[in-house]
GROMACS .gro file of C-alpha atoms in nm:
model
  227
    1MET     CA    1   2.467 -15.985   4.662
    2VAL     CA    2   2.307 -16.243   4.893
    3VAL     CA    3   2.484 -16.095   5.195
    4ALA     CA    4   2.383 -15.743   5.093
    5ALA     CA    5   2.023 -15.851   5.042
    6GLY     CA    6   2.025 -16.020   5.380
    7LEU     CA    7   2.156 -15.709   5.549
    8PHE     CA    8   1.891 -15.501   5.370
    9LEU     CA    9   1.609 -15.730   5.482
   10SER     CA   10   1.745 -15.735   5.835
   11ALA     CA   11   1.756 -15.358   5.843
   12CYS     CA   12   1.398 -15.339   5.715
   13ALA     CA   13   1.281 -15.584   5.979
   14ASN     CA   14   1.451 -15.383   6.252
   15ALA     CA   15   1.296 -15.064   6.117
   16GLU     CA   16   0.948 -15.210   6.138
   17GLU     CA   17   0.945 -15.226   6.518
   18PRO     CA   18   1.077 -14.937   6.729
   19ARG     CA   19   1.341 -15.040   6.978
   20VAL     CA   20   1.209 -15.072   7.333
   21SER     CA   21   1.469 -15.045   7.608
   22ASP     CA   22   1.230 -15.110   7.897
   23PRO     CA   23   0.884 -15.266   7.839
   24THR     CA   24   0.781 -15.168   8.194
   25GLN     CA   25   0.780 -14.801   8.087
   26LYS     CA   26   0.512 -14.647   7.864
   27PRO     CA   27   0.672 -14.528   7.538
   28ASP     CA   28   0.583 -14.199   7.372
   29GLY     CA   29   0.395 -14.386   7.100
   30PHE     CA   30   0.099 -14.466   7.326
   31VAL     CA   31  -0.203 -14.238   7.373
   32ASN     CA   32  -0.512 -14.226   7.591
   33ALA     CA   33  -0.764 -14.326   7.325
   34THR     CA   34  -1.071 -14.165   7.482
   35GLU     CA   35  -0.887 -13.831   7.488
   36TYR     CA   36  -0.740 -13.883   7.142
   37ILE     CA   37  -1.059 -13.992   6.963
   38HIS     CA   38  -1.361 -13.762   6.970
   39GLY     CA   39  -1.672 -13.933   7.104
   40LEU     CA   40  -1.506 -14.262   7.199
   41LYS     CA   41  -1.660 -14.409   7.515
   42SER     CA   42  -1.506 -14.655   7.757
   43ASP     CA   43  -1.601 -14.901   8.028
   44VAL     CA   44  -1.272 -15.054   8.143
   45ARG     CA   45  -1.399 -15.349   8.345
   46TYR     CA   46  -1.068 -15.486   8.470
   47VAL     CA   47  -1.013 -15.187   8.698
   48GLY     CA   48  -1.310 -15.297   8.913
   49ASN     CA   49  -1.503 -15.609   9.014
   50ASN     CA   50  -1.731 -15.650   8.711
   51ASN     CA   51  -1.517 -15.904   8.525
   52PHE     CA   52  -1.467 -16.280   8.504
   53ILE     CA   53  -1.235 -16.288   8.806
   54GLY     CA   54  -1.458 -16.067   9.019
   55ARG     CA   55  -1.191 -15.827   9.147
   56PRO     CA   56  -0.950 -15.561   9.014
   57ILE     CA   57  -0.678 -15.701   8.790
   58ASN     CA   58  -0.306 -15.649   8.848
   59GLY     CA   59  -0.175 -15.347   8.658
   60TYR     CA   60  -0.513 -15.175   8.618
   61ASP     CA   61  -0.475 -14.876   8.848
   62ALA     CA   62  -0.699 -14.644   8.644
   63SER     CA   63  -0.985 -14.663   8.396
   64VAL     CA   64  -0.775 -14.563   8.094
   65CYS     CA   65  -0.764 -14.706   7.741
   66TYR     CA   66  -0.407 -14.684   7.612
   67LEU     CA   67  -0.337 -14.765   7.247
   68THR     CA   68  -0.049 -14.712   7.009
   69ILE     CA   69  -0.096 -14.401   6.799
   70GLU     CA   70  -0.125 -14.621   6.491
   71ALA     CA   71  -0.414 -14.819   6.640
   72ALA     CA   72  -0.578 -14.503   6.772
   73ASP     CA   73  -0.560 -14.337   6.430
   74ALA     CA   74  -0.723 -14.639   6.265
   75LEU     CA   75  -0.988 -14.653   6.536
   76ALA     CA   76  -1.060 -14.283   6.489
   77GLU     CA   77  -1.151 -14.360   6.128
   78VAL     CA   78  -1.401 -14.621   6.245
   79GLN     CA   79  -1.549 -14.381   6.500
   80ALA     CA   80  -1.584 -14.107   6.239
   81LYS     CA   81  -1.759 -14.336   5.992
   82LEU     CA   82  -2.003 -14.466   6.253
   83SER     CA   83  -2.083 -14.115   6.374
   84GLY     CA   84  -2.236 -14.042   6.035
   85PHE     CA   85  -2.503 -14.300   6.118
   86GLY     CA   86  -2.564 -14.182   6.474
   87LEU     CA   87  -2.346 -14.459   6.615
   88GLY     CA   88  -2.016 -14.476   6.801
   89LEU     CA   89  -1.771 -14.706   6.976
   90LYS     CA   90  -1.727 -14.815   7.334
   91VAL     CA   91  -1.406 -14.988   7.444
   92PHE     CA   92  -1.391 -15.244   7.724
   93ASP     CA   93  -1.018 -15.315   7.718
   94CYS     CA   94  -0.720 -15.183   7.524
   95TYR     CA   95  -0.355 -15.216   7.623
   96ARG     CA   96  -0.322 -15.486   7.890
   97PRO     CA   97  -0.009 -15.511   8.106
   98ALA     CA   98   0.173 -15.845   8.094
   99ARG     CA   99   0.125 -15.870   8.471
  100ALA     CA  100  -0.252 -15.867   8.413
  101VAL     CA  101  -0.219 -16.155   8.167
  102ALA     CA  102  -0.019 -16.345   8.430
  103ASN     CA  103  -0.297 -16.267   8.679
  104PHE     CA  104  -0.549 -16.425   8.440
  105ALA     CA  105  -0.334 -16.735   8.394
  106SER     CA  106  -0.282 -16.779   8.768
  107TRP     CA  107  -0.656 -16.745   8.829
  108ALA     CA  108  -0.735 -16.998   8.555
  109ARG     CA  109  -0.518 -17.259   8.727
  110ASP     CA  110  -0.702 -17.212   9.058
  111LEU     CA  111  -1.001 -17.436   8.996
  112ASP     CA  112  -1.146 -17.358   9.339
  113ASP     CA  113  -1.206 -16.991   9.251
  114GLN     CA  114  -1.524 -16.993   9.045
  115ILE     CA  115  -1.726 -16.712   9.201
  116MET     CA  116  -1.803 -16.556   8.860
  117LYS     CA  117  -1.875 -16.878   8.672
  118SER     CA  118  -2.252 -16.830   8.640
  119GLU     CA  119  -2.206 -16.496   8.465
  120PHE     CA  120  -1.894 -16.538   8.253
  121TYR     CA  121  -1.843 -16.910   8.178
  122PRO     CA  122  -2.164 -17.096   8.276
  123ASN     CA  123  -2.131 -17.364   8.008
  124VAL     CA  124  -1.754 -17.414   8.010
  125ALA     CA  125  -1.548 -17.604   8.266
  126LYS     CA  126  -1.284 -17.374   8.412
  127SER     CA  127  -1.027 -17.648   8.360
  128ARG     CA  128  -1.071 -17.606   7.981
  129LEU     CA  129  -1.024 -17.228   7.954
  130PHE     CA  130  -0.665 -17.263   7.829
  131GLU     CA  131  -0.753 -17.548   7.594
  132LEU     CA  132  -1.041 -17.356   7.436
  133GLY     CA  133  -0.838 -17.039   7.388
  134TYR     CA  134  -1.021 -16.815   7.632
  135ILE     CA  135  -0.714 -16.772   7.854
  136ALA     CA  136  -0.352 -16.764   7.732
  137GLU     CA  137  -0.004 -16.715   7.874
  138ARG     CA  138   0.047 -16.408   7.654
  139SER     CA  139  -0.196 -16.163   7.499
  140GLY     CA  140  -0.187 -15.938   7.196
  141HIS     CA  141  -0.338 -15.670   7.419
  142SER     CA  142   0.007 -15.630   7.578
  143ARG     CA  143   0.146 -15.511   7.244
  144GLY     CA  144  -0.076 -15.202   7.256
  145SER     CA  145  -0.268 -15.239   6.929
  146THR     CA  146  -0.539 -15.485   7.035
  147LEU     CA  147  -0.870 -15.387   7.189
  148ASP     CA  148  -1.214 -15.513   7.291
  149LEU     CA  149  -1.507 -15.297   7.188
  150THR     CA  150  -1.868 -15.271   7.078
  151ILE     CA  151  -2.096 -15.028   6.893
  152ILE     CA  152  -2.329 -14.791   7.075
  153ASP     CA  153  -2.608 -14.548   6.993
  154ALA     CA  154  -2.419 -14.218   7.000
  155LYS     CA  155  -2.714 -14.027   7.146
  156THR     CA  156  -2.823 -14.265   7.424
  157GLY     CA  157  -2.499 -14.456   7.484
  158GLU     CA  158  -2.692 -14.782   7.463
  159GLU     CA  159  -2.494 -15.076   7.331
  160LEU     CA  160  -2.617 -15.252   7.018
  161ASP     CA  161  -2.735 -15.604   7.098
  162MET     CA  162  -2.459 -15.842   6.994
  163GLY     CA  163  -2.628 -16.159   7.117
  164SER     CA  164  -2.387 -16.219   7.404
  165PRO     CA  165  -2.218 -15.994   7.659
  166TRP     CA  166  -1.852 -15.896   7.642
  167ASP     CA  167  -1.612 -16.153   7.791
  168LEU     CA  168  -1.862 -16.439   7.791
  169PHE     CA  169  -1.647 -16.752   7.754
  170ASP     CA  170  -1.881 -16.948   7.533
  171SER     CA  171  -1.920 -17.042   7.167
  172LEU     CA  172  -2.217 -16.803   7.166
  173SER     CA  173  -1.955 -16.526   7.156
  174TRP     CA  174  -1.798 -16.657   6.836
  175PRO     CA  175  -1.869 -16.418   6.546
  176SER     CA  176  -1.978 -16.717   6.336
  177ASP     CA  177  -2.221 -16.865   6.589
  178PRO     CA  178  -2.566 -16.906   6.427
  179ARG     CA  179  -2.776 -16.878   6.744
  180PRO     CA  180  -2.806 -16.497   6.772
  181SER     CA  181  -3.107 -16.337   6.605
  182VAL     CA  182  -3.095 -16.179   6.261
  183GLU     CA  183  -3.063 -15.836   6.421
  184GLN     CA  184  -2.785 -15.950   6.654
  185ARG     CA  185  -2.593 -16.114   6.371
  186GLY     CA  186  -2.635 -15.796   6.170
  187ASN     CA  187  -2.486 -15.591   6.452
  188ARG     CA  188  -2.192 -15.828   6.475
  189ALA     CA  189  -2.145 -15.812   6.100
  190LEU     CA  190  -2.143 -15.432   6.111
  191LEU     CA  191  -1.870 -15.432   6.376
  192GLN     CA  192  -1.664 -15.695   6.197
  193THR     CA  193  -1.697 -15.527   5.859
  194ILE     CA  194  -1.611 -15.174   5.963
  195MET     CA  195  -1.315 -15.286   6.174
  196LEU     CA  196  -1.172 -15.508   5.900
  197GLU     CA  197  -1.220 -15.233   5.641
  198ASN     CA  198  -1.010 -15.001   5.854
  199GLY     CA  199  -0.707 -15.218   5.910
  200PHE     CA  200  -0.799 -15.450   6.195
  201ARG     CA  201  -0.841 -15.826   6.215
  202GLY     CA  202  -1.061 -16.028   6.450
  203ILE     CA  203  -1.045 -16.374   6.606
  204LYS     CA  204  -1.288 -16.664   6.588
  205GLU     CA  205  -1.367 -16.687   6.961
  206GLU     CA  206  -1.473 -16.329   7.040
  207TRP     CA  207  -1.691 -16.088   6.842
  208TRP     CA  208  -1.542 -15.791   7.033
  209HIS     CA  209  -1.166 -15.854   6.987
  210PHE     CA  210  -0.958 -15.680   6.718
  211THR     CA  211  -0.588 -15.624   6.643
  212LEU     CA  212  -0.433 -15.368   6.410
  213ASN     CA  213  -0.283 -15.551   6.112
  214ASN     CA  214   0.023 -15.328   6.087
  215GLU     CA  215   0.085 -15.297   6.459
  216PRO     CA  216   0.409 -15.114   6.545
  217TYR     CA  217   0.517 -15.354   6.822
  218PRO     CA  218   0.437 -15.705   6.691
  219ASP     CA  219   0.697 -15.873   6.914
  220THR     CA  220   0.699 -15.656   7.227
  221TYR     CA  221   0.480 -15.734   7.526
  222PHE     CA  222   0.466 -15.429   7.750
  223ASP     CA  223   0.417 -15.436   8.125
  224PHE     CA  224   0.377 -15.074   8.233
  225PRO     CA  225   0.082 -15.023   8.471
  226ILE     CA  226  -0.229 -14.836   8.360
  227ARG     CA  227  -0.237 -14.511   8.554
   0.00000   0.00000   0.00000
């Protein structure tokens, strides 16, 4: 009975994550989220120079937001609910190739390259970016069900004021930070609440970062380029 139960649990575990023969190839289970979700806007910063490194990131060959179908379906629910209030979503980053994560890590170790410090990490020593959790050797983004986003006015496209810009490496970006105004904290709370209610979870360091709870590839880090 124990052996049978073990085999059953093993089979269930294997069934949870689709087999991936080559993580450098985009599987059929990924979609272009801005084409898949009506009204979803994007501003993929890593394809250009407006990011914390100050240049295009490895693997970002196009301004496309790829997500697993499961994450896109959950995000579509959020978008639909916000649209009823004249609001919508804008994504800054979605699937992130593993080579891009390696690019971040390599940059973080080069303490001489600080051309974007004043804009993206003015109050944090670059030498502490790993320690403080702003840079890591691996990223959930590479699994295809993690994204960075904000809320916008659907009519004007203007972003709601969240009290700090996207990708600011600072405790001001923590969802729990008390310094933002009442309005800014309310905007953060709206984003956190609606994302959590629709199957996502956040992290303590970034108000914009969310991962699908039941992500289909919890242990696979993809490395296909964004094209």
